[in-house]
Short mmCIF file of C-alpha atoms and ligand atoms in Angstrom, two decimals:
data_model
loop_
_atom_site.label_atom_id
_atom_site.label_comp_id
_atom_site.label_asym_id
_atom_site.label_seq_id
_atom_site.Cartn_x
_atom_site.Cartn_y
_atom_site.Cartn_z
CA MET U 1 -57.20 45.58 -10.45
CA ALA U 2 -55.91 42.00 -10.24
CA ILE U 3 -58.23 39.84 -8.37
CA ASN U 4 -56.56 37.41 -5.97
CA ARG U 5 -57.88 33.76 -6.61
CA ASN U 6 -55.59 32.60 -3.87
CA ILE U 7 -58.61 34.08 -1.56
CA GLN U 8 -61.26 31.39 -0.98
CA THR U 9 -64.93 32.46 -0.30
CA LEU U 10 -66.76 30.87 2.65
CA ASP U 11 -68.64 28.44 0.45
CA GLU U 12 -65.33 27.25 -1.22
CA PHE U 13 -63.66 27.06 2.03
CA THR U 14 -66.38 24.91 3.40
CA ILE U 15 -66.59 22.72 0.38
CA GLN U 16 -62.84 22.02 0.04
CA GLN U 17 -62.96 21.08 4.00
CA MET U 18 -65.50 18.56 2.66
CA ARG U 19 -63.35 17.42 0.04
CA ALA U 20 -60.76 16.12 2.40
CA PHE U 21 -63.45 13.77 4.09
CA PRO U 22 -65.00 11.27 1.65
CA GLN U 23 -67.21 9.86 4.16
CA ALA U 24 -68.54 13.69 4.70
CA THR U 25 -72.46 14.13 3.66
CA GLY U 26 -71.87 17.91 3.21
CA GLU U 27 -75.06 18.74 6.25
CA LEU U 28 -72.37 20.78 8.19
CA SER U 29 -71.07 22.67 4.94
CA GLY U 30 -74.66 23.33 4.19
CA LEU U 31 -75.55 24.40 7.36
CA LEU U 32 -72.70 26.77 7.96
CA ARG U 33 -73.61 28.60 4.28
CA ASP U 34 -77.41 28.96 5.39
CA ILE U 35 -75.77 30.69 8.33
CA GLY U 36 -73.47 32.86 6.47
CA LEU U 37 -76.48 33.65 4.35
CA ALA U 38 -78.38 34.80 6.96
CA ALA U 39 -75.23 36.88 8.57
CA LYS U 40 -75.18 38.50 5.28
CA ARG U 41 -78.91 39.54 5.42
CA VAL U 42 -78.43 40.66 8.91
CA ASN U 43 -75.71 42.69 7.82
CA VAL U 44 -77.71 44.83 5.40
CA GLU U 45 -80.06 45.13 7.96
CA VAL U 46 -77.57 46.40 10.65
CA ASN U 47 -76.08 48.89 8.06
CA LYS U 48 -79.54 50.46 7.77
CA ALA U 49 -80.10 51.22 11.52
CA GLY U 50 -80.86 54.79 11.86
CA LEU U 51 -82.25 55.48 8.21
CA VAL U 52 -85.34 52.83 8.62
CA ASP U 53 -87.56 52.32 11.76
CA ILE U 54 -85.61 49.48 13.06
CA LEU U 55 -83.90 51.14 15.93
CA GLY U 56 -84.78 50.68 19.79
CA ASP U 57 -87.38 48.29 21.52
CA ALA U 58 -89.85 46.37 20.23
CA GLY U 59 -91.90 47.12 23.03
CA THR U 60 -91.50 43.49 24.51
CA MET U 61 -89.40 41.66 26.91
CA ASN U 62 -87.52 38.42 26.10
CA VAL U 63 -87.77 35.36 28.45
CA GLN U 64 -84.95 36.72 30.46
CA GLY U 65 -87.51 39.72 31.26
CA GLU U 66 -84.50 41.89 29.06
CA GLU U 67 -86.29 44.76 26.88
CA VAL U 68 -86.16 43.12 22.93
CA LYS U 69 -85.27 45.69 20.45
CA LYS U 70 -86.52 45.28 17.05
CA LEU U 71 -83.00 44.27 15.58
CA ASP U 72 -83.04 41.31 17.59
CA ILE U 73 -86.59 40.13 16.32
CA LEU U 74 -85.25 40.53 13.08
CA ALA U 75 -81.93 38.97 13.47
CA ASN U 76 -83.92 36.30 15.09
CA ASN U 77 -86.30 35.76 12.27
CA GLU U 78 -83.56 35.48 9.45
CA PHE U 79 -81.39 32.99 11.24
CA MET U 80 -84.55 30.87 12.41
CA GLY U 81 -85.92 31.09 8.59
CA VAL U 82 -82.65 30.16 6.58
CA LEU U 83 -82.13 27.31 8.85
CA GLN U 84 -85.78 25.94 8.69
CA HIS U 85 -85.76 26.28 4.82
CA GLY U 86 -82.40 24.77 4.88
CA ILE U 87 -81.75 20.72 4.62
CA SER U 88 -79.27 20.62 7.44
CA CYS U 89 -80.69 21.20 10.72
CA ALA U 90 -83.81 19.46 12.83
CA GLY U 91 -84.35 22.49 15.08
CA ILE U 92 -83.34 25.41 16.90
CA GLY U 93 -82.90 27.21 20.26
CA SER U 94 -82.25 31.11 20.35
CA GLU U 95 -81.74 33.23 23.04
CA GLU U 96 -84.62 35.49 22.15
CA LEU U 97 -87.18 32.35 22.09
CA ASP U 98 -88.83 30.89 25.69
CA ASP U 99 -88.47 27.36 23.86
CA ILE U 100 -86.68 25.37 21.30
CA VAL U 101 -88.39 25.12 17.62
CA ILE U 102 -88.12 21.64 16.26
CA PHE U 103 -88.59 21.71 12.40
CA ASP U 104 -91.20 18.89 12.48
CA ASP U 105 -90.90 17.87 8.62
CA GLU U 106 -89.65 14.78 6.61
CA VAL U 107 -86.44 16.37 5.63
CA SER U 108 -85.51 17.76 8.78
CA ASN U 109 -86.12 14.95 10.85
CA LYS U 110 -83.59 13.12 8.87
CA SER U 111 -81.12 16.14 9.49
CA LYS U 112 -77.98 15.37 11.85
CA TYR U 113 -77.69 18.68 13.61
CA ILE U 114 -79.45 21.43 15.61
CA CYS U 115 -78.24 24.59 16.06
CA MET U 116 -78.33 27.16 19.11
CA PHE U 117 -77.83 31.10 18.55
CA ASP U 118 -77.94 34.27 20.09
CA PRO U 119 -79.43 36.31 17.29
CA LEU U 120 -77.94 39.69 18.08
CA ASP U 121 -75.45 39.90 21.25
CA GLY U 122 -74.76 43.09 22.50
CA SER U 123 -78.07 44.53 21.27
CA SER U 124 -78.18 47.54 23.63
CA ASN U 125 -75.13 48.82 21.90
CA ILE U 126 -77.31 49.06 18.59
CA ASP U 127 -78.57 52.50 18.99
CA VAL U 128 -75.02 53.95 19.72
CA ASN U 129 -73.43 52.52 16.54
CA VAL U 130 -71.21 50.17 18.34
CA SER U 131 -70.09 46.67 17.16
CA ILE U 132 -72.68 44.05 17.79
CA GLY U 133 -72.70 40.05 16.91
CA THR U 134 -74.43 36.60 16.33
CA ILE U 135 -72.89 33.76 18.04
CA PHE U 136 -73.98 30.35 17.20
CA SER U 137 -73.43 26.44 17.66
CA VAL U 138 -73.90 23.35 16.31
CA TYR U 139 -74.54 19.85 17.81
CA ARG U 140 -75.20 16.44 16.40
CA ARG U 141 -78.40 15.32 17.78
CA VAL U 142 -78.63 12.23 20.22
CA SER U 143 -82.25 11.64 19.43
CA GLU U 144 -83.03 8.98 16.70
CA LEU U 145 -82.82 10.12 13.06
CA GLY U 146 -85.96 10.34 11.17
CA LYS U 147 -87.81 11.49 13.83
CA PRO U 148 -88.23 14.99 15.38
CA ALA U 149 -85.58 16.57 17.64
CA THR U 150 -85.76 16.43 21.43
CA LYS U 151 -84.73 18.99 24.16
CA GLU U 152 -82.01 16.34 25.09
CA ASP U 153 -80.66 17.41 21.68
CA PHE U 154 -80.02 20.85 22.97
CA LEU U 155 -79.05 20.20 26.55
CA GLN U 156 -75.68 18.47 25.62
CA PRO U 157 -72.50 19.75 27.30
CA GLY U 158 -70.62 22.60 25.14
CA ASN U 159 -67.68 19.72 24.68
CA LYS U 160 -70.33 17.74 22.22
CA GLN U 161 -70.15 20.83 19.75
CA VAL U 162 -69.40 19.92 16.36
CA ALA U 163 -68.86 23.67 15.49
CA ALA U 164 -69.35 26.67 16.79
CA GLY U 165 -68.75 30.68 15.57
CA TYR U 166 -69.60 33.97 15.35
CA ILE U 167 -70.46 37.07 13.20
CA VAL U 168 -69.14 40.41 14.38
CA TYR U 169 -70.99 43.17 12.46
CA GLY U 170 -67.89 45.80 12.91
CA SER U 171 -66.17 48.40 11.02
CA SER U 172 -65.80 45.35 8.73
CA THR U 173 -68.25 42.11 8.93
CA MET U 174 -66.43 38.99 9.86
CA MET U 175 -67.55 35.58 10.34
CA VAL U 176 -65.25 33.43 12.70
CA TYR U 177 -65.86 29.60 13.01
CA ALA U 178 -64.29 26.64 14.31
CA THR U 179 -64.46 22.86 14.19
CA LYS U 180 -62.39 20.46 15.46
CA ARG U 181 -59.89 21.31 12.41
CA GLY U 182 -59.16 24.56 14.13
CA VAL U 183 -60.45 28.23 13.78
CA ASN U 184 -60.85 30.45 10.49
CA GLY U 185 -61.90 33.71 9.69
CA PHE U 186 -63.96 35.31 6.68
CA THR U 187 -64.14 39.12 6.06
CA LEU U 188 -67.33 40.17 4.38
CA ASP U 189 -66.12 41.30 0.65
CA GLN U 190 -68.91 43.94 0.20
CA SER U 191 -68.09 44.00 -3.19
CA ILE U 192 -69.00 40.49 -4.23
CA GLY U 193 -71.23 39.80 -1.51
CA GLU U 194 -69.39 37.17 -0.07
CA PHE U 195 -67.22 35.80 3.11
CA SER U 196 -63.92 35.67 2.41
CA LEU U 197 -61.28 33.78 4.15
CA SER U 198 -58.90 36.53 5.63
CA HIS U 199 -57.54 34.88 9.20
CA PRO U 200 -56.80 31.13 8.37
CA ASP U 201 -56.14 29.08 11.31
CA MET U 202 -56.40 31.57 14.24
CA LYS U 203 -54.39 30.90 17.12
CA CYS U 204 -55.10 32.90 20.65
CA PRO U 205 -51.87 34.40 21.65
CA ASP U 206 -50.62 32.66 24.72
CA ALA U 207 -50.49 36.04 26.61
CA GLY U 208 -51.75 39.37 25.88
CA LYS U 209 -52.20 43.12 27.57
CA VAL U 210 -55.63 43.53 27.88
CA TYR U 211 -58.34 42.52 30.53
CA SER U 212 -62.07 43.17 29.92
CA VAL U 213 -64.76 43.16 32.89
CA ASN U 214 -67.49 45.48 33.90
CA HIS U 215 -65.67 47.87 36.58
CA GLY U 216 -69.47 48.97 37.54
CA ASN U 217 -69.97 45.91 39.15
CA TYR U 218 -66.39 45.74 41.07
CA PHE U 219 -68.04 45.93 44.84
CA GLN U 220 -70.29 43.28 44.21
CA TYR U 221 -67.21 40.69 42.99
CA ASP U 222 -65.99 37.97 44.80
CA GLN U 223 -62.73 38.86 47.04
CA LYS U 224 -60.47 36.34 44.63
CA VAL U 225 -61.74 38.36 41.68
CA LYS U 226 -61.17 41.85 43.01
CA ASP U 227 -57.87 40.67 43.90
CA TYR U 228 -57.14 39.34 40.58
CA ILE U 229 -58.45 42.53 39.15
CA THR U 230 -56.02 44.51 41.27
CA ALA U 231 -53.16 41.91 40.11
CA CYS U 232 -53.95 43.42 36.28
CA GLN U 233 -53.77 46.66 37.47
CA GLN U 234 -50.22 46.73 38.92
CA LYS U 235 -46.84 46.49 37.46
CA ASN U 236 -45.55 42.92 37.59
CA SER U 237 -42.43 42.08 35.19
CA SER U 238 -43.42 38.33 35.68
CA ASN U 239 -47.10 38.89 33.69
CA GLY U 240 -46.26 42.17 31.70
CA GLY U 241 -48.51 43.80 33.79
CA PRO U 242 -50.29 46.61 34.28
CA TYR U 243 -52.69 45.33 31.46
CA THR U 244 -54.80 47.66 29.81
CA GLN U 245 -58.68 47.65 30.72
CA ARG U 246 -61.12 47.44 27.38
CA TYR U 247 -64.61 46.40 27.69
CA ILE U 248 -67.08 47.48 25.26
CA GLY U 249 -69.99 45.85 26.52
CA SER U 250 -70.51 43.59 23.53
CA MET U 251 -69.29 40.04 24.49
CA VAL U 252 -68.24 39.36 20.78
CA SER U 253 -66.49 42.48 19.95
CA ASP U 254 -64.39 42.10 23.41
CA VAL U 255 -63.65 38.23 22.64
CA HIS U 256 -62.75 38.94 19.21
CA ARG U 257 -60.36 41.57 20.04
CA ASN U 258 -59.16 39.29 22.74
CA LEU U 259 -58.66 36.60 20.16
CA ILE U 260 -56.69 38.21 18.02
CA LYS U 261 -54.49 40.26 20.17
CA GLY U 262 -54.59 38.13 23.27
CA GLY U 263 -56.19 39.14 26.62
CA ILE U 264 -58.98 37.89 29.09
CA PHE U 265 -62.78 38.37 29.45
CA MET U 266 -64.68 38.12 32.27
CA TYR U 267 -68.25 38.26 33.79
CA PRO U 268 -68.24 37.09 37.07
CA GLY U 269 -70.83 36.62 39.57
CA THR U 270 -72.11 39.44 41.48
CA THR U 271 -73.91 39.79 44.49
CA ASP U 272 -77.00 40.74 43.07
CA ARG U 273 -76.75 37.83 40.30
CA PRO U 274 -74.30 35.01 41.30
CA LYS U 275 -74.68 33.18 38.10
CA GLY U 276 -73.70 36.47 36.37
CA LYS U 277 -75.13 37.53 33.31
CA LEU U 278 -74.35 35.44 30.50
CA ARG U 279 -76.28 32.42 29.09
CA LEU U 280 -74.14 29.12 29.35
CA LEU U 281 -76.20 28.02 25.97
CA TYR U 282 -76.19 30.50 23.51
CA GLU U 283 -73.09 32.76 24.45
CA CYS U 284 -70.49 31.25 26.66
CA ASN U 285 -70.30 27.53 25.23
CA PRO U 286 -69.76 28.45 21.68
CA PHE U 287 -67.09 31.16 22.89
CA ALA U 288 -65.49 28.88 24.74
CA PHE U 289 -65.10 26.10 22.12
CA ILE U 290 -63.58 28.24 19.50
CA VAL U 291 -61.19 29.95 22.11
CA GLU U 292 -60.14 26.61 23.08
CA LYS U 293 -59.40 25.48 19.71
CA ALA U 294 -57.52 28.63 19.16
CA GLY U 295 -55.29 27.76 22.13
CA GLY U 296 -56.78 29.37 25.36
CA LYS U 297 -59.15 28.42 27.98
CA ALA U 298 -62.53 29.35 29.45
CA THR U 299 -63.99 28.37 32.68
CA ASN U 300 -66.85 29.25 35.20
CA GLY U 301 -64.48 30.11 37.92
CA GLU U 302 -64.27 26.44 38.87
CA ILE U 303 -64.61 24.07 36.00
CA ARG U 304 -64.07 24.18 32.30
CA ILE U 305 -67.25 25.86 30.95
CA LEU U 306 -67.59 22.82 28.14
CA ASP U 307 -67.92 20.18 30.81
CA VAL U 308 -70.74 22.11 32.52
CA GLN U 309 -73.61 19.75 32.16
CA PRO U 310 -76.54 22.32 31.08
CA THR U 311 -80.02 21.36 32.94
CA GLU U 312 -82.02 24.72 31.44
CA LEU U 313 -82.15 26.09 28.07
CA HIS U 314 -81.48 29.71 29.38
CA GLN U 315 -79.35 28.94 32.56
CA ARG U 316 -76.52 31.71 33.12
CA THR U 317 -72.97 31.21 34.20
CA PRO U 318 -69.86 33.10 35.52
CA PHE U 319 -67.89 33.31 32.72
CA PHE U 320 -63.62 33.73 32.69
CA ILE U 321 -61.87 33.52 28.71
CA GLY U 322 -59.00 34.06 26.97
CA SER U 323 -55.35 33.74 26.39
CA LYS U 324 -54.07 30.24 27.97
CA SER U 325 -51.39 32.14 30.77
CA MET U 326 -53.52 34.93 31.57
CA MET U 327 -56.30 32.30 32.52
CA GLU U 328 -53.69 30.46 34.42
CA GLU U 329 -52.85 33.59 36.24
CA LEU U 330 -56.67 33.99 37.00
CA GLU U 331 -57.25 30.67 38.04
CA SER U 332 -53.95 30.70 40.60
CA HIS U 333 -56.35 33.49 42.20
CA LEU U 334 -59.71 31.87 42.01
CA ASN U 335 -58.78 28.27 43.12
CA PRO U 336 -55.10 28.98 44.97
P1 AHM G 401 -77.42 41.51 25.73
O1 AHM G 401 -77.25 40.08 24.57
O2 AHM G 401 -78.52 41.93 25.97
O3 AHM G 401 -76.93 42.89 24.99
O4 AHM G 401 -76.41 40.84 26.84
C1 AHM G 401 -75.35 40.42 26.39
C2 AHM G 401 -74.01 41.30 26.48
C3 AHM G 401 -73.10 40.93 26.28
O5 AHM G 401 -72.36 41.31 25.12
C4 AHM G 401 -71.90 41.70 27.17
O6 AHM G 401 -70.65 41.22 27.18
C5 AHM G 401 -72.69 42.05 28.11
O7 AHM G 401 -74.02 41.96 28.00
C6 AHM G 401 -72.60 43.56 29.12
O8 AHM G 401 -73.56 43.46 29.96
P2 AHM G 401 -72.88 44.40 31.24
O9 AHM G 401 -73.46 45.98 30.51
O10 AHM G 401 -73.86 43.93 32.34
O11 AHM G 401 -71.46 44.86 31.65
#
């Protein structure tokens, strides 16, 4: 079989991108390659789920009071380990850890970037073989280079992200990442063990047919959100409705589908949880950055997610994200 040499691997692509900027130091490319390596290792473990004893709960709760799964811990250690041993990251924040971890050594203190990640999003789906994912975002430090990173480096608004991405461990495993230059998707080619560029320059369709929301919470939503959901279900020639409802309960998969096919994903506040469930820093900001770079929009129902100034590492926020025209229709209900 002929090998298609036109398909670039993740490493080839990031190096190519770097060449376009003679002043680039290669730190960001190195960091993305490190993340790709951790993703391949986690992918191997996710694929073994069921065969070895990594299913189920680890018997502990995370800082949010949620059950921690064994694979959550494994994924967290892989991403943290690879970034700590690399030379491009001064510290990390993880959804699984109470506090940030600063890599206080000579090389790391000189690194320009810090990284935040949700090592395994949708982990309640692990035990039932539904797609799960990893989400990450990269910020340039605001603290002084040469010294250890500080909390201020992590509490920057999402509009300061340098790069963000996700890995979906699905029917095939994909890594998608965005920088200011656009969004590109790489599918893991198992035969060579490399992520290979399969979705260059991804764009989110301006409109779509899918809305994703947890209908079980319907009676706890604000009336304006309920009205929008009703509009999604009505026959409406101006917006192409009724829409189809799809909710995997694994945000990486739900938003990945909507990014490719068009659609809207919502996790609104409820009467029980006015701030919703999703975390601003580990889940919402990276996806908002990716989807905006692909032409879509993301808000907390009031303002652009990327403009929210974080005050806490683990803060939650209501979240609405998707195709531009669908988001504008939503906004006309939320802020008439
Ligand atoms: P998790 O990381 O604890 O699994 O929680 C995050 C997930 C998201 O991927 C998903 O969109 C959401 O929780 C689903 O929550 P719910 O079951 O309340 O609809």
